[in-house]
Short mmCIF file of C-alpha atoms in Angstrom, two decimals:
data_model
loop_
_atom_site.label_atom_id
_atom_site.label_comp_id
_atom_site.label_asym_id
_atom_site.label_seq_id
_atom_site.Cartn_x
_atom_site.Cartn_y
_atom_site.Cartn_z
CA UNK A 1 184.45 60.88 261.54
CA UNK A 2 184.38 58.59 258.25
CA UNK A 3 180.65 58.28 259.65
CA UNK A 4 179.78 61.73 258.66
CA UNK A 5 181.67 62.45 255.98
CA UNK A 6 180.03 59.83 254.21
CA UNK A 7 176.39 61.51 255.10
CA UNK A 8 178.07 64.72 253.51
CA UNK A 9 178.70 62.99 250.51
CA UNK A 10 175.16 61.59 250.80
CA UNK A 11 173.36 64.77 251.32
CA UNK A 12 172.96 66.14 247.59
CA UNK A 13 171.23 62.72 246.28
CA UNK A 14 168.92 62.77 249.72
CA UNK A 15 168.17 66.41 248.77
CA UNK A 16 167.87 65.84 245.28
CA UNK A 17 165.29 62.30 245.99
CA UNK A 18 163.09 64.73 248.46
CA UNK A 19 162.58 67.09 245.50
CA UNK A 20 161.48 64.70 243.17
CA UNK A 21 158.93 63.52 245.75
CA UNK A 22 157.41 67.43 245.27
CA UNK A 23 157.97 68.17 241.49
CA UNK A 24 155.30 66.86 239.25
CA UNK A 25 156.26 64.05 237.61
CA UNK A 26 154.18 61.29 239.14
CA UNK A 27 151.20 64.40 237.81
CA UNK A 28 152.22 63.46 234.41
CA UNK A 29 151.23 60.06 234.30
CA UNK A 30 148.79 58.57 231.47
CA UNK A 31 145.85 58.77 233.41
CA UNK A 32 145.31 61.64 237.02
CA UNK A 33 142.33 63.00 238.76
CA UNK A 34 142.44 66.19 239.38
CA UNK A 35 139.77 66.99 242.31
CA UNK A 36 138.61 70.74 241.82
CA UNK A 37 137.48 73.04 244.23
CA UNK A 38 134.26 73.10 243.05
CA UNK A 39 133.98 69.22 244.05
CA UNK A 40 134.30 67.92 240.09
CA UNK A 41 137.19 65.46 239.28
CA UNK A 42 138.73 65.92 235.88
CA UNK A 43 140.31 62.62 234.27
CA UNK A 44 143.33 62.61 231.89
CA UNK A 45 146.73 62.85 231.24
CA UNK A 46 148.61 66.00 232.31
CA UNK A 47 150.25 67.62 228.98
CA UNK A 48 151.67 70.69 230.97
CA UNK A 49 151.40 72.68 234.27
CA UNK A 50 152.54 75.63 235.33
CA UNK A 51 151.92 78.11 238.69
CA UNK A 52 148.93 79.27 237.30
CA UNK A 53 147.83 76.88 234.27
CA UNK A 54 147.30 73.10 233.80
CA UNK A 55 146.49 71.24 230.44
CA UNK A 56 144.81 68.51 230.66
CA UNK A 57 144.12 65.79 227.56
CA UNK A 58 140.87 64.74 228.31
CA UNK A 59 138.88 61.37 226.50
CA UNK A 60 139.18 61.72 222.94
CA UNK A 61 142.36 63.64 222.14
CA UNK A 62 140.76 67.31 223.27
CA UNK A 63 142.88 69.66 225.43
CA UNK A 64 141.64 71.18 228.43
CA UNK A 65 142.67 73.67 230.70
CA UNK A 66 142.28 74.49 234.38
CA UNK A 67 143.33 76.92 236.63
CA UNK A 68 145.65 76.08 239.03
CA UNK A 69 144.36 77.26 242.10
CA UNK A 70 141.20 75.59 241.61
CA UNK A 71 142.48 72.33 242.13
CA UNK A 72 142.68 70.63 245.18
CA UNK A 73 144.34 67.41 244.22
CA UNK A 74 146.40 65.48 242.00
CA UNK A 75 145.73 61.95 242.33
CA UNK A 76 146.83 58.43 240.71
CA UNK A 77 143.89 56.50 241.21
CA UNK A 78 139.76 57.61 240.56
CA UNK A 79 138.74 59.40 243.82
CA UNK A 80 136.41 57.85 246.68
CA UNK A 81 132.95 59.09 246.29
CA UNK A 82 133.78 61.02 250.03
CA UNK A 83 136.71 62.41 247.92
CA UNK A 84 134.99 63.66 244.89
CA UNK A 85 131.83 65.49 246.95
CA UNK A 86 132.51 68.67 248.35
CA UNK A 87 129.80 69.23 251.14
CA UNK A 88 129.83 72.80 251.32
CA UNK A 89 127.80 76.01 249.38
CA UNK A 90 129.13 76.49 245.95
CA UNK A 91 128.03 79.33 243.44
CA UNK A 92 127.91 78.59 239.90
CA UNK A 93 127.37 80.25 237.36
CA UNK A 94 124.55 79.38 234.37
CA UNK A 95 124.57 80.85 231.34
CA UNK A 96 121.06 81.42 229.32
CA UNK A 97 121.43 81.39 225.87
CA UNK A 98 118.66 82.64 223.55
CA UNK A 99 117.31 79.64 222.23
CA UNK A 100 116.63 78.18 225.70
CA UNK A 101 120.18 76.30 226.18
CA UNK A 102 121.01 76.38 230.04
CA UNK A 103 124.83 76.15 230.23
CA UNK A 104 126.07 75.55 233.67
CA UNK A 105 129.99 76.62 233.71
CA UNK A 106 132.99 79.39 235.24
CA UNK A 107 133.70 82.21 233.03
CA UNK A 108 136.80 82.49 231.71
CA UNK A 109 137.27 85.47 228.89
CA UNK A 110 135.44 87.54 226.30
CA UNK A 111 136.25 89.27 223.42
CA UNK A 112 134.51 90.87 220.62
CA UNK A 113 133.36 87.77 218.94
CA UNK A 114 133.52 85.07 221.60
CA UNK A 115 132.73 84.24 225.28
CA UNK A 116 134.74 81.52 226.52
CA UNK A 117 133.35 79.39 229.81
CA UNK A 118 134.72 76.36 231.39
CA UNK A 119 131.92 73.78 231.98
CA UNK A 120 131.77 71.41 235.07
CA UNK A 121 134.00 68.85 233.57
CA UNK A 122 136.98 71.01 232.85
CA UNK A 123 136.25 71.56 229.02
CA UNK A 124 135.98 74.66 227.62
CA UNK A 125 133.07 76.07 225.36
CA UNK A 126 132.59 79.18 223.44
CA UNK A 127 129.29 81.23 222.19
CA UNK A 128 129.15 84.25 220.68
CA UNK A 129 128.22 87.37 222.72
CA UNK A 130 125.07 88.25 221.31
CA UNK A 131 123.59 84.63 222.19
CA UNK A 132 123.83 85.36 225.83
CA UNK A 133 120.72 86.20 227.45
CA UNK A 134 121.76 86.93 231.03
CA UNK A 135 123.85 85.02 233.81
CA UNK A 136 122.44 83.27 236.83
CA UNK A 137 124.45 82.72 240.33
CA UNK A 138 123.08 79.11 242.11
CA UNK A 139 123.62 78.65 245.04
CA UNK A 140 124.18 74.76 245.59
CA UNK A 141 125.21 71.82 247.40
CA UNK A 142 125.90 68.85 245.16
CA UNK A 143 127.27 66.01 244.12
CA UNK A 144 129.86 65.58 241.12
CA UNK A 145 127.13 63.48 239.12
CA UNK A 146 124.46 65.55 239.68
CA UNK A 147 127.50 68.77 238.55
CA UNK A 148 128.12 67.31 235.56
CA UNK A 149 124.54 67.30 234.10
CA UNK A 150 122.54 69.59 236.16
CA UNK A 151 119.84 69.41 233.35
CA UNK A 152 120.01 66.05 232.21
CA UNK A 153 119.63 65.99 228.22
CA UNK A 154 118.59 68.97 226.33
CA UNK A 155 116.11 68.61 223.47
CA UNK A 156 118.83 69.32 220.61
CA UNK A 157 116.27 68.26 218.08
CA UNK A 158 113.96 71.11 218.86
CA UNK A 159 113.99 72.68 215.22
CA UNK A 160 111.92 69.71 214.37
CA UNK A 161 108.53 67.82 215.21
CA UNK A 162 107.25 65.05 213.09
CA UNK A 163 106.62 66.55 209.80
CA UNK A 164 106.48 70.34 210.35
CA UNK A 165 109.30 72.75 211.46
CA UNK A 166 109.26 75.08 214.03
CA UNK A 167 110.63 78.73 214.20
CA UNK A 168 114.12 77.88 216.56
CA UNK A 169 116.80 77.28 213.66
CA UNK A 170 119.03 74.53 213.20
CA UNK A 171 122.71 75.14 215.06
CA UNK A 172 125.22 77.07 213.56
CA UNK A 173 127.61 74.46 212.33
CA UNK A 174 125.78 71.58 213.01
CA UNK A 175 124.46 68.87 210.59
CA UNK A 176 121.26 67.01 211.81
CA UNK A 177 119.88 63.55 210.53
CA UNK A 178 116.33 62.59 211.25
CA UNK A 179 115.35 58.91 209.84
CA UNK A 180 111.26 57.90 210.09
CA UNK A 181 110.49 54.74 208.25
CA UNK A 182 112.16 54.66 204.81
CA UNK A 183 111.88 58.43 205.28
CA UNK A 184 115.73 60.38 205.49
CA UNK A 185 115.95 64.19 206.36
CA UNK A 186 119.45 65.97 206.62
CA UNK A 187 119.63 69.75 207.94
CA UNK A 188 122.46 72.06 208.20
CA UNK A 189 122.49 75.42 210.26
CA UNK A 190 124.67 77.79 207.93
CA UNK A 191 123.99 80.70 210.59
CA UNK A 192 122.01 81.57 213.29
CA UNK A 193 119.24 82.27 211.42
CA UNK A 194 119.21 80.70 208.42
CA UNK A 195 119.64 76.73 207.68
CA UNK A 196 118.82 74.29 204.67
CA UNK A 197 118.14 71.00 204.22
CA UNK A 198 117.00 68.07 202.18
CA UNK A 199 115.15 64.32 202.34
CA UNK A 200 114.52 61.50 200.11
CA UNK A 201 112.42 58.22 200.62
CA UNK A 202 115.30 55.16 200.53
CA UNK A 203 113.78 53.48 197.37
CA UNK A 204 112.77 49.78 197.46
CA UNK A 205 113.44 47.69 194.30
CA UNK A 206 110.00 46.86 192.24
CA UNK A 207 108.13 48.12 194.78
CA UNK A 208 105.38 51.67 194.05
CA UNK A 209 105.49 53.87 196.46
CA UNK A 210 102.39 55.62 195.48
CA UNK A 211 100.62 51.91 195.21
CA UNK A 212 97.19 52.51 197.22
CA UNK A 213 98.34 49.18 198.87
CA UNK A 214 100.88 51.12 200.88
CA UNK A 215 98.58 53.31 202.56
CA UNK A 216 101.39 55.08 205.48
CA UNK A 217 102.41 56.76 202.61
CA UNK A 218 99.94 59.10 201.14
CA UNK A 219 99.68 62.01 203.59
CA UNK A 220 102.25 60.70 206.18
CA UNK A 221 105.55 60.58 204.23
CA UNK A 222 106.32 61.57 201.01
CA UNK A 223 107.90 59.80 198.41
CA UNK A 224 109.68 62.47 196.38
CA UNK A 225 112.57 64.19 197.25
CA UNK A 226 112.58 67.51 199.12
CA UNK A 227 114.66 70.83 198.94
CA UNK A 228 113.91 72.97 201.75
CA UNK A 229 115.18 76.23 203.60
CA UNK A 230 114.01 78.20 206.73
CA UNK A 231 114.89 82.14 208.01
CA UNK A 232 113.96 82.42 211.64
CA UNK A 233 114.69 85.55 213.64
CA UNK A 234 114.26 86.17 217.33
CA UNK A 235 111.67 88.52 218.66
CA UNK A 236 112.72 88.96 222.12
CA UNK A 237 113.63 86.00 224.63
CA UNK A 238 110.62 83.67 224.17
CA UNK A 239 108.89 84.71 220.36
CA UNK A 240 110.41 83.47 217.59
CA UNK A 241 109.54 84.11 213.84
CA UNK A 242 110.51 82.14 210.95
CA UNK A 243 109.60 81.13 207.08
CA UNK A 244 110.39 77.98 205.47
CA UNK A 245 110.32 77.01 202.30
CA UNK A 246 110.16 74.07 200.29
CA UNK A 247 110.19 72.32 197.30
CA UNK A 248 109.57 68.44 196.07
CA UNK A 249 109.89 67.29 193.30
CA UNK A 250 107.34 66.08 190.58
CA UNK A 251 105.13 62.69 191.36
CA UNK A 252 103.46 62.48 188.18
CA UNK A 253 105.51 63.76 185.34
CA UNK A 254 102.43 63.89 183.09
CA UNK A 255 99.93 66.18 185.20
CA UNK A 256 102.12 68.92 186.80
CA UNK A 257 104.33 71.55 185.07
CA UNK A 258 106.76 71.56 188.07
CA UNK A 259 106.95 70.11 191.53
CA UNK A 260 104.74 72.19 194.74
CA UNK A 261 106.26 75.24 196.08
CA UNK A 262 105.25 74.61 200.09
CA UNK A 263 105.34 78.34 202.14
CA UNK A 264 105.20 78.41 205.76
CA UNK A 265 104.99 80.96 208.13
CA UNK A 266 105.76 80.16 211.83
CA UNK A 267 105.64 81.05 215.19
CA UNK A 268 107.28 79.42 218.11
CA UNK A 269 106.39 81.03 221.79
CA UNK A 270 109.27 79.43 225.07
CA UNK A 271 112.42 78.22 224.84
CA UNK A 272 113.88 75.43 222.58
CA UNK A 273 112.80 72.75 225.70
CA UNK A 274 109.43 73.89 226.31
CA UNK A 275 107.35 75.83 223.34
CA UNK A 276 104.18 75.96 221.70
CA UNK A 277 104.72 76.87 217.60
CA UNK A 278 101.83 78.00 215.46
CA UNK A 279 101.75 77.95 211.62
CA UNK A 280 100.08 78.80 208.24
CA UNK A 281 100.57 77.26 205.20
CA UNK A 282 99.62 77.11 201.36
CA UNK A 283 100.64 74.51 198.43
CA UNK A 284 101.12 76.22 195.29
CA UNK A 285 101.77 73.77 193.19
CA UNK A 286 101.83 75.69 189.24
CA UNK A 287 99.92 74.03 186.92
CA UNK A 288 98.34 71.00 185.22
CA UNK A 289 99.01 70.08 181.89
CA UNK A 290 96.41 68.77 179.53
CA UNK A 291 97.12 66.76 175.74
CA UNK A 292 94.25 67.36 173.28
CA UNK A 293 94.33 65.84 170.60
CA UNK A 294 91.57 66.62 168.02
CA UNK A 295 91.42 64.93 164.53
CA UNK A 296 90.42 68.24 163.20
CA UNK A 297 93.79 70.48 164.02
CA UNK A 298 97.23 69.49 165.23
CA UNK A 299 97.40 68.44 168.84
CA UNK A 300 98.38 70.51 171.56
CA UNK A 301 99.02 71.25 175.23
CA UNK A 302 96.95 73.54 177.33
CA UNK A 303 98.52 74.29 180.85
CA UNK A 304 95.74 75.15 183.84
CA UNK A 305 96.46 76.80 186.77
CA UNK A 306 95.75 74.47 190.16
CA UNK A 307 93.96 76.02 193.23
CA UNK A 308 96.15 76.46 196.32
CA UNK A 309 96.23 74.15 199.21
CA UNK A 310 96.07 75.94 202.79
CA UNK A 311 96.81 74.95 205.90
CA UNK A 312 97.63 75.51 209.77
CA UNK A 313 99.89 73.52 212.13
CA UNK A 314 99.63 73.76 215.89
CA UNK A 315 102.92 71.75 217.59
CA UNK A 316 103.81 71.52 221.28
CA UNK A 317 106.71 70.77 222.45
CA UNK A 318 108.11 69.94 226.27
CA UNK A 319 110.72 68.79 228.22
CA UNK A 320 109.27 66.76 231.18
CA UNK A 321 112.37 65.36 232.49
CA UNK A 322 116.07 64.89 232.31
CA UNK A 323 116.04 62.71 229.41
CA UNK A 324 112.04 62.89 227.54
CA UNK A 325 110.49 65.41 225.61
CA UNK A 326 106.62 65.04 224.72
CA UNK A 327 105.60 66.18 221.18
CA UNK A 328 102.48 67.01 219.72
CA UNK A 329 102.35 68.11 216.03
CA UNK A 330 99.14 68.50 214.26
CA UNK A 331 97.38 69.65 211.10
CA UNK A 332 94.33 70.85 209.44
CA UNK A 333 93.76 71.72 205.83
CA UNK A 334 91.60 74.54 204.80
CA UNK A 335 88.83 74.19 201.74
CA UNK A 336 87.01 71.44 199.73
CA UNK A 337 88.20 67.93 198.50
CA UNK A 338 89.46 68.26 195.22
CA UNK A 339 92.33 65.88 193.22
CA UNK A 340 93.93 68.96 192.10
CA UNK A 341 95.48 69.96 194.66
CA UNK A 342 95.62 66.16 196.32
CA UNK A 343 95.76 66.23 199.55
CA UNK A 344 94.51 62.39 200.31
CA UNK A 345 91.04 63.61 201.61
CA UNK A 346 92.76 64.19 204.90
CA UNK A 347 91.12 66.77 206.97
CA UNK A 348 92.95 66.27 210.02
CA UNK A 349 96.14 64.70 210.84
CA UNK A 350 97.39 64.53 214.69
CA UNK A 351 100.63 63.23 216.49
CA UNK A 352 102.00 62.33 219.59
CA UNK A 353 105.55 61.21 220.53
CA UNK A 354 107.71 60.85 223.70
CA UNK A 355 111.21 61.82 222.91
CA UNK A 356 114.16 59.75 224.51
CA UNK A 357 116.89 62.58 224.59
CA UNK A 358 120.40 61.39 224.67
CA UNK A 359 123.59 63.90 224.37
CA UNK A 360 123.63 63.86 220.69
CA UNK A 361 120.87 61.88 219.43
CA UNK A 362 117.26 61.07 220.50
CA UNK A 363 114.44 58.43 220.33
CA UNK A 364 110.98 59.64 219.09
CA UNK A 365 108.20 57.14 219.80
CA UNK A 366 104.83 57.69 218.82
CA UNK A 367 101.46 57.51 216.96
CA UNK A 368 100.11 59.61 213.82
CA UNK A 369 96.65 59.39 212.85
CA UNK A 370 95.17 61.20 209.95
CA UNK A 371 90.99 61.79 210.17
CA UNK A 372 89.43 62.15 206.88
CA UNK A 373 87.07 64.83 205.12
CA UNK A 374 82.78 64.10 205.45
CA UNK A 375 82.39 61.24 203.26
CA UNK A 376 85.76 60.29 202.71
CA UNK A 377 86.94 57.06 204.25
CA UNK A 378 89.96 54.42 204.09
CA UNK A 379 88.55 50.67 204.48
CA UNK A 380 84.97 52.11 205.74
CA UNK A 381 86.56 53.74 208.42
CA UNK A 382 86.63 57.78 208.74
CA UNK A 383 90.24 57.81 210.31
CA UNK A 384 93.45 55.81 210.58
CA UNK A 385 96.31 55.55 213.02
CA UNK A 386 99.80 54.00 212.80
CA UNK A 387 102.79 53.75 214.89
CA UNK A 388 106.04 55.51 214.23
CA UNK A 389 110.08 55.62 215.42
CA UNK A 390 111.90 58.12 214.46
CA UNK A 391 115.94 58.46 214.92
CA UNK A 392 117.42 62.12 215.00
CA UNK A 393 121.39 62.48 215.59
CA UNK A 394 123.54 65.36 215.72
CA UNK A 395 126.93 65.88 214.16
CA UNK A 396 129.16 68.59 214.83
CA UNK A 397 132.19 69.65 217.15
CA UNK A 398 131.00 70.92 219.95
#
């Protein structure tokens, strides 16, 4: 009899230890794996759950949330590979964005200004409505590595080639640096259409950057500083038009009234991974500035207007695997030799880069060779070719 009334007494701390074996504490650990339906694992520490939502902070302080019923599993300890693969058919969704971005993900919400969609790792991401092209159902079978970056890298660096623009605009939001040599470019995308930008060559102490004796110079990079902008607007799902402008500043203070005005007109035909973007061009760089000075009358200045310098580009650009992009980006200028405008006798100048693309910066590897006007040469020979890395990063929330 003492027997069981002791178990009596027993029974509320047996009941209560049984219920903490269900409640989610040991969820709330510093590090879980959640396993998801759609065979992804999510890794982080569980901020708060309820019957229908879980928040989850993920690497780097961000919050994410997942729906309850689309996890499997809760577990302590990173899941077996057998764990983490679902072997069955999954549809998923992937969202086509206007300038070619493929985002694989579960819709969530919309509103009037925003689309919200959770992407394979958990996170969510938002675009605005008019961005969004159309939706795709795949059908799949696959594994959680191959989930998580269906498409490898994207080409974020696709507003820019070598030395000429295309039409696709910079990122709303996002600041881009590109570094070639001694040659810096920064870009910002203010909207979806319209972004600005600047560049500067880093100077080097008692060195001339216009000395002949630095020949990769003079048609290649320039060594004033730059002020540029560019509108681009779309023109269905694979034409894009845009304008940039730009000006640099004065080389020689004593010949030119004012730095060049540079106006180009583009064209970019595909997507922001794989396009083809065609351009014209013209230099209008104000006038020259002569001193006369003649015994017979007081010296003066007499200002001459300088002939325009025109031009095409052709570029290609295209994504040939997960992580490499090739680019091509070449140009010809129209009309005579003269000094005035100065265009280094170049007639020709070609490029060709593979891009390494990494999440938010990229690798661009490659050769530019300039071929000169009929009679014009550098060191008796009608061309010249030099090697070139360029760095590109991205900054910006994502």
């Amino acid at each position: 009899m003492k027997t069981v009334l002791f178990l009596l007494c027993l029974c509320p701390f047996i009941v209560q230890a049984q219920f903490l074996k269900v409640t989610p504490e040991d969820t709330f650990r510093k590090h879980s794996y959640l396993l998801m339906r759609d065979g992804s694992v999510v890794r982080g520490q569980i901020v708060r759950q309820d019957s229908s939502l879980i928040t989850v902070r993920v690497r780097g302080g961000d919050l994410s949330y997942v729906e309850a019923d689309q996890v499997v599993k809760i577990l302590a300890e990173r899941p077996k590979e057998e764990q983490a693969e679902m072997h069955e058919r999954i549809a998923s969704a992937v969202f086509l964005l206007r300038d070619g971005t493929r985002l694989p993900g579960t819709f969530v919400k919309q509103n009037e200004t925003m689309i919200t969609v959770r992407k394979p790792n958990g996170q969510l991401t938002y675009f605005e409505p008019e961005l969004l092209v159309r939706v795709d159902t795949v059908w799949n079978e696959m594994s959680q590595t191959s989930r998580s970056n269906p498409d490898g890298f994207v080409n974020r660096f696709s507003p820019f080639m070598l030395l000429n623009p295309t039409a696709i605009n910079a990122e709303k939001g996002r600041f881009y640096y590109r570094n070639t040599w001694l040659y810096n470019a920064f870009d910002y995308g203010i909207t979806r259409f319209w972004s600005i930008g600047a560049s500067f060559v880093t100077p080097i102490p008692s060195v001339d950057l216009d000395s002949d004796d630095l020949f990769f110079y003079e048609g290649f990079l320039p060594t004033t500083s730059r002020l540029y902008t560019k509108l681009s607007v779309p023109l269905g799902n694979k034409v894009r038009m845009g304008l940039n402008v730009m000006y640099q500043d004065k080389s020689k203070l004593g010949y030119y009234t004012r730095g060049p005005l540079t106006f180009n007109a583009l064209a970019t035909f595909g997507s922001a991974q794989r396009n083809v973007t065609a351009g014209f061009g013209f230099v209008e760089r104000g006038k020259r500035r002569y001193y006369y000075a003649n015994p017979m009358s007081y010296p003066y200045y007499l200002d001459t207007p300088i002939e325009n310098q025109l031009y095409i580009t052709m570029g290609l650009m295209q994504k040939v695997s997960p992580s490499l992009t090739v680019l091509s980006d070449n140009r010809v200028n129209l009309g005579d030799y003269s000094y005035y405008p100065n265009d280094f006798g170049e007639r020709v100048s070609l490029s060709f880069a593979l891009r390494i693309d990494r999440h938010r910066h990229a690798f661009d590897l490659g050769f530019y060779s300039q071929i000169f006007r009929d009679g014009l040469k550098y060191k008796e020979l009608p061309f010249r070719m030099l090697p070139y890395l360029s760095y590109n990063l991205s900054i910006g929330r994502e």
